[in-house]
Amino acid sequence: MRILLVIAIIFCFSCREQKRYENDNLTEHQKQVNNFFKDASVSPLKAKDLKNFQGLDFFQFDSKFVVKAKIEETPMSLPFKMKTTTDTPADFRKFGHLFFTIDNKEFMLSVYENLEYRDLEGYENYVFLPFLDKTNGDETYGGGRYLDLYLNDNDSTIVDFNKAYNPQCVYDENFSCPLVPRENYINVRIMAGVKNFVKN
């Protein structure tokens, strides 16, 4: 009877994990992210984690975290070396500041231009948004998360925190990931995007 009980528990757990990957409640973006991670040719996962991969854990989509942000550029800012998780710094320039509200509270985050991508086709309007929030170290990775933004020629943009993702070094410490500047901490729980990754 004990053996049957253990088998039943394992079976139920396996079903639950499988459903997490195939969950119909996932957005199309979340499904695309899972498909990317499942593809061994591009996945940042280590082989042992990829073997047992059943899908990333996401917060449920929440439109509250899709915000319109005002952009204030900082055209005179100089290039600088952003610290990373390795001994190799990354070349960035502060592009400007984003101003937005969540739950009637005002916030500001800095966005950065990755100088390595500046001359690449398709990245002309790309800026990098790393951020820290009150979920870090609990539901989400303690070092913060990232967003990629593509800006139009106007003074505002839409920031969708539901697309927030982890640095690649969360999945493999051999990656070199920019450390989120402390100025980009916002005192609110951004319960959107990907959650922390539990390695096998």
Short mmCIF file of C-alpha atoms in Angstrom, two decimals:
data_model
loop_
_atom_site.label_atom_id
_atom_site.label_comp_id
_atom_site.label_asym_id
_atom_site.label_seq_id
_atom_site.Cartn_x
_atom_site.Cartn_y
_atom_site.Cartn_z
CA MET A 1 0.00 0.00 0.00
CA ARG A 2 2.86 2.41 0.83
CA ILE A 3 4.48 1.69 -2.53
CA LEU A 4 1.23 2.41 -4.35
CA LEU A 5 0.85 5.65 -2.43
CA VAL A 6 4.34 6.79 -3.40
CA ILE A 7 3.68 5.93 -7.05
CA ALA A 8 0.42 7.88 -6.94
CA ILE A 9 2.17 10.93 -5.47
CA ILE A 10 4.91 10.80 -8.12
CA PHE A 11 2.33 10.41 -10.87
CA CYS A 12 0.32 13.39 -9.64
CA PHE A 13 3.46 15.52 -9.33
CA SER A 14 4.50 14.61 -12.88
CA CYS A 15 1.08 15.55 -14.18
CA ARG A 16 1.20 18.87 -12.39
CA GLU A 17 4.64 19.66 -13.82
CA GLN A 18 3.54 18.72 -17.32
CA LYS A 19 0.48 20.93 -17.02
CA ARG A 20 2.67 23.84 -15.97
CA TYR A 21 4.39 23.74 -19.35
CA GLU A 22 1.18 23.18 -21.34
CA ASN A 23 -0.94 25.50 -19.20
CA ASP A 24 -3.61 27.17 -21.33
CA ASN A 25 -3.46 30.20 -19.02
CA LEU A 26 -0.03 31.13 -20.37
CA THR A 27 0.11 34.10 -22.70
CA GLU A 28 1.51 33.70 -26.21
CA HIS A 29 4.67 35.49 -25.06
CA GLN A 30 5.12 33.05 -22.17
CA LYS A 31 4.62 30.08 -24.49
CA GLN A 32 7.25 31.49 -26.85
CA VAL A 33 9.69 31.90 -23.96
CA ASN A 34 9.13 28.30 -22.88
CA ASN A 35 9.65 27.08 -26.45
CA PHE A 36 12.91 29.03 -26.60
CA PHE A 37 14.13 27.45 -23.36
CA LYS A 38 13.11 23.99 -24.57
CA ASP A 39 15.17 24.34 -27.77
CA ALA A 40 18.58 22.84 -27.01
CA SER A 41 20.24 24.83 -29.82
CA VAL A 42 19.56 28.19 -28.13
CA SER A 43 18.50 27.44 -24.54
CA PRO A 44 20.57 29.04 -21.74
CA LEU A 45 19.81 26.03 -19.55
CA LYS A 46 22.49 23.55 -18.57
CA ALA A 47 22.08 20.08 -20.04
CA LYS A 48 20.88 18.55 -16.79
CA ASP A 49 18.26 21.29 -16.31
CA LEU A 50 17.15 21.11 -19.93
CA LYS A 51 16.63 17.37 -19.65
CA ASN A 52 13.98 17.85 -16.94
CA PHE A 53 12.62 21.18 -18.16
CA GLN A 54 8.84 21.46 -17.83
CA GLY A 55 8.49 25.20 -18.31
CA LEU A 56 9.39 28.39 -16.48
CA ASP A 57 7.25 29.64 -13.64
CA PHE A 58 5.47 32.91 -14.44
CA PHE A 59 3.23 35.30 -12.59
CA GLN A 60 -0.23 35.39 -14.09
CA PHE A 61 -0.61 38.20 -16.62
CA ASP A 62 -1.74 41.42 -14.96
CA SER A 63 -2.64 44.47 -17.03
CA LYS A 64 -1.81 46.67 -14.03
CA PHE A 65 1.83 46.13 -14.89
CA VAL A 66 1.47 47.33 -18.46
CA VAL A 67 2.22 51.03 -18.03
CA LYS A 68 2.71 54.07 -20.20
CA ALA A 69 6.00 55.72 -19.34
CA LYS A 70 7.24 59.21 -20.14
CA ILE A 71 10.78 59.31 -21.50
CA GLU A 72 13.34 61.94 -20.59
CA GLU A 73 16.54 61.41 -22.54
CA THR A 74 20.02 62.18 -21.21
CA PRO A 75 21.88 62.91 -24.48
CA MET A 76 24.99 64.23 -22.71
CA SER A 77 25.58 61.08 -20.67
CA LEU A 78 28.94 59.40 -21.22
CA PRO A 79 29.74 55.72 -21.83
CA PHE A 80 30.61 53.73 -18.72
CA LYS A 81 31.52 50.22 -17.65
CA MET A 82 28.57 48.42 -16.05
CA LYS A 83 29.60 45.75 -13.56
CA THR A 84 28.64 42.18 -14.37
CA THR A 85 28.50 38.82 -12.61
CA THR A 86 31.99 38.07 -13.98
CA ASP A 87 35.22 40.03 -14.16
CA THR A 88 34.27 41.38 -17.59
CA PRO A 89 32.35 44.69 -17.48
CA ALA A 90 29.88 45.67 -20.20
CA ASP A 91 29.86 48.94 -22.17
CA PHE A 92 26.72 51.01 -21.64
CA ARG A 93 25.49 54.58 -21.78
CA LYS A 94 22.53 55.93 -19.84
CA PHE A 95 19.89 56.68 -22.45
CA GLY A 96 17.45 58.42 -20.12
CA HIS A 97 14.75 58.01 -17.49
CA LEU A 98 11.28 56.51 -17.56
CA PHE A 99 8.52 57.99 -15.41
CA PHE A 100 5.35 55.99 -14.76
CA THR A 101 2.73 55.18 -12.15
CA ILE A 102 1.52 51.93 -10.58
CA ASP A 103 -1.38 52.01 -8.14
CA ASN A 104 -1.27 55.81 -8.23
CA LYS A 105 2.36 55.83 -7.05
CA GLU A 106 5.01 57.49 -9.20
CA PHE A 107 8.25 55.70 -10.09
CA MET A 108 11.38 56.38 -12.11
CA LEU A 109 13.75 53.90 -13.75
CA SER A 110 16.87 54.50 -15.82
CA VAL A 111 17.21 52.89 -19.22
CA TYR A 112 20.54 52.16 -20.87
CA GLU A 113 21.97 51.86 -24.33
CA ASN A 114 24.05 48.73 -24.84
CA LEU A 115 27.01 50.02 -26.86
CA GLU A 116 27.78 46.52 -28.13
CA TYR A 117 24.41 46.45 -29.93
CA ARG A 118 24.28 50.08 -31.04
CA ASP A 119 25.48 49.47 -34.60
CA LEU A 120 23.66 46.18 -35.15
CA GLU A 121 20.78 46.16 -37.61
CA GLY A 122 17.45 45.89 -35.84
CA TYR A 123 18.74 47.40 -32.58
CA GLU A 124 18.58 51.06 -33.59
CA ASN A 125 15.81 51.85 -31.11
CA TYR A 126 16.70 49.27 -28.46
CA VAL A 127 17.27 50.17 -24.82
CA PHE A 128 17.96 47.97 -21.82
CA LEU A 129 15.89 48.20 -18.64
CA PRO A 130 17.28 46.29 -15.65
CA PHE A 131 15.30 46.70 -12.44
CA LEU A 132 15.00 45.62 -8.82
CA ASP A 133 11.76 45.41 -6.86
CA LYS A 134 10.30 44.07 -3.63
CA THR A 135 9.76 40.53 -4.98
CA ASN A 136 13.53 39.95 -5.37
CA GLY A 137 14.88 37.18 -3.18
CA ASP A 138 11.38 35.82 -2.64
CA GLU A 139 9.28 35.05 -5.71
CA THR A 140 11.92 36.38 -8.08
CA TYR A 141 15.67 36.25 -8.53
CA GLY A 142 17.49 38.26 -5.85
CA GLY A 143 19.63 40.12 -8.37
CA GLY A 144 16.70 41.62 -10.25
CA ARG A 145 15.27 41.17 -13.72
CA TYR A 146 15.53 42.70 -17.17
CA LEU A 147 13.26 44.18 -19.85
CA ASP A 148 14.03 45.03 -23.47
CA LEU A 149 12.37 48.12 -24.90
CA TYR A 150 12.16 49.40 -28.47
CA LEU A 151 11.46 53.12 -28.48
CA ASN A 152 9.61 55.08 -31.12
CA ASP A 153 10.33 58.68 -32.04
CA ASN A 154 8.20 60.22 -29.30
CA ASP A 155 8.41 61.07 -25.62
CA SER A 156 6.61 58.01 -24.24
CA THR A 157 6.60 54.22 -24.46
CA ILE A 158 4.71 51.22 -23.13
CA VAL A 159 6.52 49.17 -20.47
CA ASP A 160 5.10 45.66 -20.05
CA PHE A 161 6.51 44.15 -16.86
CA ASN A 162 4.73 40.90 -17.76
CA LYS A 163 7.66 40.37 -20.14
CA ALA A 164 10.30 40.77 -17.42
CA TYR A 165 12.93 38.02 -17.66
CA ASN A 166 15.84 36.69 -15.64
CA PRO A 167 19.51 37.30 -16.43
CA GLN A 168 20.97 34.29 -18.23
CA CYS A 169 23.39 33.68 -15.36
CA VAL A 170 20.38 32.56 -13.30
CA TYR A 171 20.38 29.45 -15.48
CA ASP A 172 24.12 29.09 -16.02
CA GLU A 173 26.70 30.95 -13.96
CA ASN A 174 29.13 30.93 -16.90
CA PHE A 175 27.16 33.75 -18.55
CA SER A 176 28.28 37.31 -17.88
CA CYS A 177 25.24 39.36 -16.85
CA PRO A 178 25.04 43.09 -16.09
CA LEU A 179 24.35 43.84 -12.43
CA VAL A 180 21.25 45.96 -11.92
CA PRO A 181 22.30 49.45 -10.74
CA ARG A 182 20.94 50.27 -7.28
CA GLU A 183 19.30 53.40 -8.67
CA ASN A 184 16.91 51.10 -10.50
CA TYR A 185 15.25 49.75 -7.37
CA ILE A 186 11.54 50.55 -7.09
CA ASN A 187 9.74 50.07 -3.80
CA VAL A 188 6.83 48.00 -5.10
CA ARG A 189 6.10 44.33 -5.74
CA ILE A 190 6.23 43.78 -9.49
CA MET A 191 4.21 40.57 -9.53
CA ALA A 192 4.57 40.10 -13.28
CA GLY A 193 6.93 38.31 -15.62
CA VAL A 194 9.09 35.30 -14.88
CA LYS A 195 9.65 34.03 -11.36
CA ASN A 196 12.84 32.65 -9.87
CA PHE A 197 14.29 29.47 -11.38
CA VAL A 198 14.70 26.38 -9.22
CA LYS A 199 17.54 24.27 -10.55
CA ASN A 200 17.30 20.49 -10.58
#
